C-alpha cells in the first residue's frame, strides 16, 4: 500500500502524463470530478494535486467553460550576445527592431505594442542605473512584446521599459521626438543612434524576483512563479548613461543566451571588427 499522501498520488500520475507527452500542450486535463471518480478520492484531494501542478507552471488556471489545459514549455531564446552589439541595425522598412528579428530567426511570430509613454519619478533602482537622484523626472516608454507559433497561443514574452533622461527624450528628428511617440518607432541603428548617441558600452544586470502585481497580471503568471529582470544601461563615449532598458519576463518562459569570447578570438560578424566594441 502506498505511503504517499493521496493528493500526491494524483499529482505524480498527472505530472508524468504531462512531462512524458501523454497530455500535450494545449490539451485539457481531466476534470476534478473525473479524477475523483478515477481514483476514488474526494474532490478537495484532487484539487490539491491540480493546484500543485498549476503552481509549478505545468497547467493553466481554470477558465470558465474550458477548464485547465497543459501549458506550452517552448522556451523563447533571447540571444543577448548579439543584442545591440557592434554594427546591428533595426529594419525601418519592415518596422522590425532587433529583438523581433532575433525572435523571427527562432521561428516565432511577433507583435509589439507601445503601452504607454509617461513622465515618472525615478524609482530607486532606476536612479541607481542612471546615476541620478531618486525621484528625478524621467521618461518611461513601455513596450509589450508578444510571440506566437503554430499550435502555440500568443503570449506576452516580455515587458520592456526604457527609462530616459528628459533632455534626451525631448530631442527631435524632423520635428518629431521619437521617444515620445506612442507607437512602434524604428530607425537604422536604433533611436538613440539616430539622436546622435553612440552607445559604446553596455552594463548588464540580471535578477530574479517575485513579480509586481501589474507584472503578474500582464504576464499571466502562475502563482509562485518568479520573474527574471534584465537591466541594460547604455553608456555613450563621454561616459554618460543615456538610458536603461528593463526587460521583465516570466521565469518559466524565457532562456537568456550568452556566448563569451576571449577578445582576440571573437569572430567577426556583420562587418564588425574581431575586437568587441562594447562590454557587458
XYZ file of C-alpha atoms in Angstrom:
280
model
C 0.000 0.000 0.000
C 1.364 3.437 -0.954
C 2.522 5.662 1.891
C 2.249 8.766 -0.295
C -0.456 11.291 0.563
C -3.491 10.820 -1.647
C -3.075 14.190 -3.376
C 0.494 13.258 -4.310
C -0.630 10.042 -5.992
C -2.823 12.086 -8.322
C -0.115 14.750 -8.726
C 2.620 12.239 -9.603
C 0.446 10.450 -12.157
C -0.713 13.631 -13.867
C 2.767 15.139 -13.838
C 4.185 12.031 -15.509
C 1.462 12.137 -18.173
C 2.317 15.774 -18.920
C 6.124 15.528 -18.883
C 6.147 12.312 -20.930
C 3.918 13.864 -23.607
C 0.855 11.765 -22.859
C -1.054 15.032 -22.480
C 0.193 17.608 -24.975
C 0.442 21.412 -24.570
C -2.997 22.908 -25.159
C -4.812 19.682 -24.234
C -7.329 19.733 -21.421
C -6.529 17.767 -18.293
C -9.273 15.593 -16.759
C -11.777 17.448 -14.601
C -11.761 17.247 -10.831
C -14.918 15.141 -10.995
C -13.380 12.692 -13.488
C -10.207 12.359 -11.418
C -12.133 11.916 -8.179
C -14.095 9.104 -9.834
C -10.954 7.526 -11.316
C -9.048 7.406 -8.029
C -11.911 7.165 -5.590
C -10.642 10.275 -3.778
C -12.508 13.404 -2.703
C -12.573 16.457 -4.956
C -10.618 18.587 -2.415
C -7.841 15.968 -2.548
C -7.814 16.049 -6.356
C -7.942 19.845 -6.341
C -4.816 19.971 -4.139
C -2.914 17.909 -6.714
C -4.058 20.123 -9.596
C -3.161 23.310 -7.736
C 0.369 21.969 -7.243
C 0.645 21.439 -10.997
C -0.671 24.952 -11.537
C 1.904 26.404 -9.121
C 4.625 24.507 -10.965
C 3.506 26.136 -14.212
C 2.562 22.867 -15.916
C -1.164 23.588 -16.208
C -3.147 26.780 -16.642
C -5.542 28.285 -14.157
C -9.146 27.191 -14.677
C -11.030 29.103 -17.378
C -14.832 29.131 -17.315
C -16.216 26.803 -19.964
C -12.772 25.442 -20.843
C -11.196 24.089 -17.682
C -7.453 23.657 -17.249
C -5.037 22.967 -20.098
C -1.399 21.932 -20.304
C 0.834 24.965 -20.760
C 3.421 25.195 -23.526
C 7.013 24.602 -22.426
C 8.527 26.001 -25.638
C 11.065 28.457 -24.230
C 11.817 31.711 -26.022
C 15.547 32.239 -26.551
C 16.925 35.755 -26.198
C 20.375 35.986 -27.795
C 21.948 38.639 -25.598
C 25.436 38.318 -27.084
C 24.150 39.806 -30.337
C 21.582 42.161 -28.859
C 22.629 45.735 -29.745
C 26.250 44.669 -30.279
C 28.555 46.131 -32.899
C 27.048 47.048 -36.253
C 23.482 45.950 -35.561
C 20.661 47.748 -37.346
C 16.905 47.853 -36.965
C 14.806 47.383 -40.100
C 12.900 50.645 -40.680
C 11.243 49.367 -43.862
C 9.502 46.387 -42.231
C 9.341 48.228 -38.878
C 11.078 45.364 -37.079
C 13.582 46.019 -34.317
C 16.468 43.729 -33.424
C 14.630 41.828 -30.709
C 11.842 40.931 -33.143
C 14.339 39.965 -35.864
C 16.052 37.539 -33.465
C 12.676 36.049 -32.457
C 11.764 35.605 -36.141
C 15.042 33.766 -36.716
C 13.980 31.281 -33.998
C 10.637 30.661 -35.691
C 8.427 32.961 -33.612
C 5.907 35.422 -34.969
C 5.933 38.703 -33.055
C 3.726 41.636 -32.181
C 4.997 44.666 -30.312
C 2.774 47.268 -28.656
C 3.779 50.582 -27.112
C 1.651 50.541 -23.958
C 2.398 53.987 -22.599
C 4.898 56.843 -22.715
C 4.902 58.595 -19.358
C 6.995 61.004 -17.305
C 7.550 59.388 -13.911
C 9.774 59.958 -10.865
C 12.780 57.651 -10.998
C 12.396 54.644 -8.664
C 15.471 53.974 -6.537
C 16.613 51.090 -8.746
C 16.316 53.094 -11.973
C 18.066 56.062 -10.346
C 20.965 53.761 -9.434
C 21.274 52.538 -13.011
C 21.211 56.066 -14.469
C 23.214 57.629 -11.612
C 20.611 60.281 -10.882
C 18.712 61.203 -7.736
C 15.661 59.073 -6.843
C 12.551 60.999 -7.796
C 14.179 62.722 -10.793
C 11.622 63.007 -13.585
C 12.395 60.567 -16.408
C 10.509 59.315 -19.444
C 9.369 55.688 -19.277
C 8.485 54.102 -22.599
C 6.759 50.752 -22.100
C 6.609 48.135 -24.831
C 4.800 44.796 -24.620
C 6.447 42.102 -26.720
C 4.219 39.203 -27.794
C 5.195 35.960 -29.544
C 3.333 33.013 -31.060
C 3.980 29.881 -33.130
C 1.714 27.403 -34.903
C -0.118 25.453 -32.189
C 1.271 27.826 -29.539
C -1.188 30.540 -28.414
C 0.062 34.119 -28.414
C 1.761 35.017 -25.146
C 3.350 38.104 -23.680
C 7.056 37.315 -23.714
C 8.373 40.485 -22.167
C 7.568 43.840 -20.604
C 10.256 46.218 -21.880
C 10.517 49.567 -20.079
C 13.032 52.105 -21.364
C 13.862 54.942 -18.924
C 15.475 58.047 -20.416
C 16.555 61.472 -19.061
C 14.100 64.146 -20.227
C 16.644 66.217 -22.169
C 17.289 63.178 -24.387
C 13.629 62.165 -24.503
C 12.714 65.631 -25.815
C 15.213 65.561 -28.689
C 13.628 65.645 -32.144
C 14.274 64.195 -35.583
C 12.499 66.054 -38.401
C 10.226 67.763 -35.898
C 9.311 64.556 -34.022
C 10.563 63.392 -30.617
C 10.695 59.639 -31.417
C 10.994 58.535 -27.790
C 7.650 60.205 -27.060
C 5.782 58.576 -29.951
C 3.170 56.127 -28.656
C 3.657 53.619 -31.454
C 6.486 51.413 -32.628
C 9.328 53.589 -33.977
C 12.309 52.111 -35.826
C 15.437 53.875 -37.138
C 18.578 52.404 -38.706
C 20.894 51.631 -35.801
C 18.177 52.349 -33.243
C 16.559 55.536 -31.912
C 19.471 56.631 -29.711
C 21.965 56.315 -32.563
C 19.620 58.386 -34.733
C 19.537 61.037 -31.987
C 23.346 61.222 -32.063
C 24.229 58.965 -29.121
C 26.682 56.192 -29.915
C 26.467 53.787 -27.008
C 29.971 52.345 -26.724
C 29.402 50.330 -23.566
C 26.558 48.324 -22.085
C 26.326 47.340 -18.436
C 24.033 44.355 -17.805
C 22.454 43.143 -14.572
C 20.182 40.098 -14.272
C 17.988 39.488 -11.244
C 15.271 37.010 -10.293
C 12.424 38.183 -8.072
C 8.718 37.824 -7.427
C 6.539 39.900 -9.786
C 4.834 43.169 -9.007
C 1.011 42.862 -9.192
C 0.769 44.588 -12.596
C 3.585 42.405 -13.981
C 1.887 39.206 -12.763
C -1.352 40.269 -14.420
C 0.233 41.253 -17.738
C 2.407 38.124 -17.942
C -0.426 35.835 -16.807
C 1.855 34.487 -14.102
C 1.074 31.217 -12.386
C 1.021 31.500 -8.573
C 4.501 31.273 -7.083
C 6.321 31.785 -10.393
C 9.161 34.335 -10.261
C 10.092 36.784 -12.975
C 13.504 37.468 -14.427
C 14.659 41.027 -14.984
C 17.390 42.015 -17.411
C 18.651 45.570 -16.986
C 20.850 47.064 -19.690
C 22.386 50.501 -19.187
C 23.585 52.223 -22.355
C 26.688 54.416 -21.899
C 27.977 56.804 -24.568
C 31.546 57.812 -25.432
C 31.505 60.620 -22.851
C 30.578 58.160 -20.091
C 27.008 59.394 -19.808
C 24.296 56.855 -19.042
C 21.754 57.696 -21.729
C 19.083 55.112 -20.899
C 18.308 51.911 -19.054
C 16.177 49.176 -20.604
C 14.420 46.989 -18.013
C 13.054 43.797 -19.566
C 10.826 41.661 -17.328
C 9.723 38.146 -18.302
C 8.158 35.090 -16.728
C 10.831 32.912 -15.162
C 9.468 29.771 -16.848
C 9.140 31.214 -20.368
C 12.457 32.728 -21.459
C 16.009 31.482 -21.918
C 18.859 34.038 -21.847
C 21.777 33.020 -24.052
C 25.297 34.468 -23.969
C 28.362 33.420 -25.940
C 31.532 34.815 -24.363
C 34.851 35.003 -26.200
C 38.410 35.882 -25.344
C 38.651 39.329 -27.032
C 41.296 38.441 -29.613
C 39.296 35.383 -30.688
C 35.892 36.997 -31.133
C 34.610 36.067 -34.623
C 33.885 38.960 -36.976
C 30.149 39.397 -37.742
C 28.180 41.948 -39.768
C 31.345 43.784 -40.679
C 32.362 44.309 -37.042
C 35.987 44.064 -36.022
C 37.316 40.985 -34.221
C 37.665 43.008 -31.016
C 34.476 43.798 -29.115
C 33.200 47.363 -29.396
C 31.187 47.119 -26.197
C 31.380 45.352 -22.904
C 28.621 43.889 -20.754
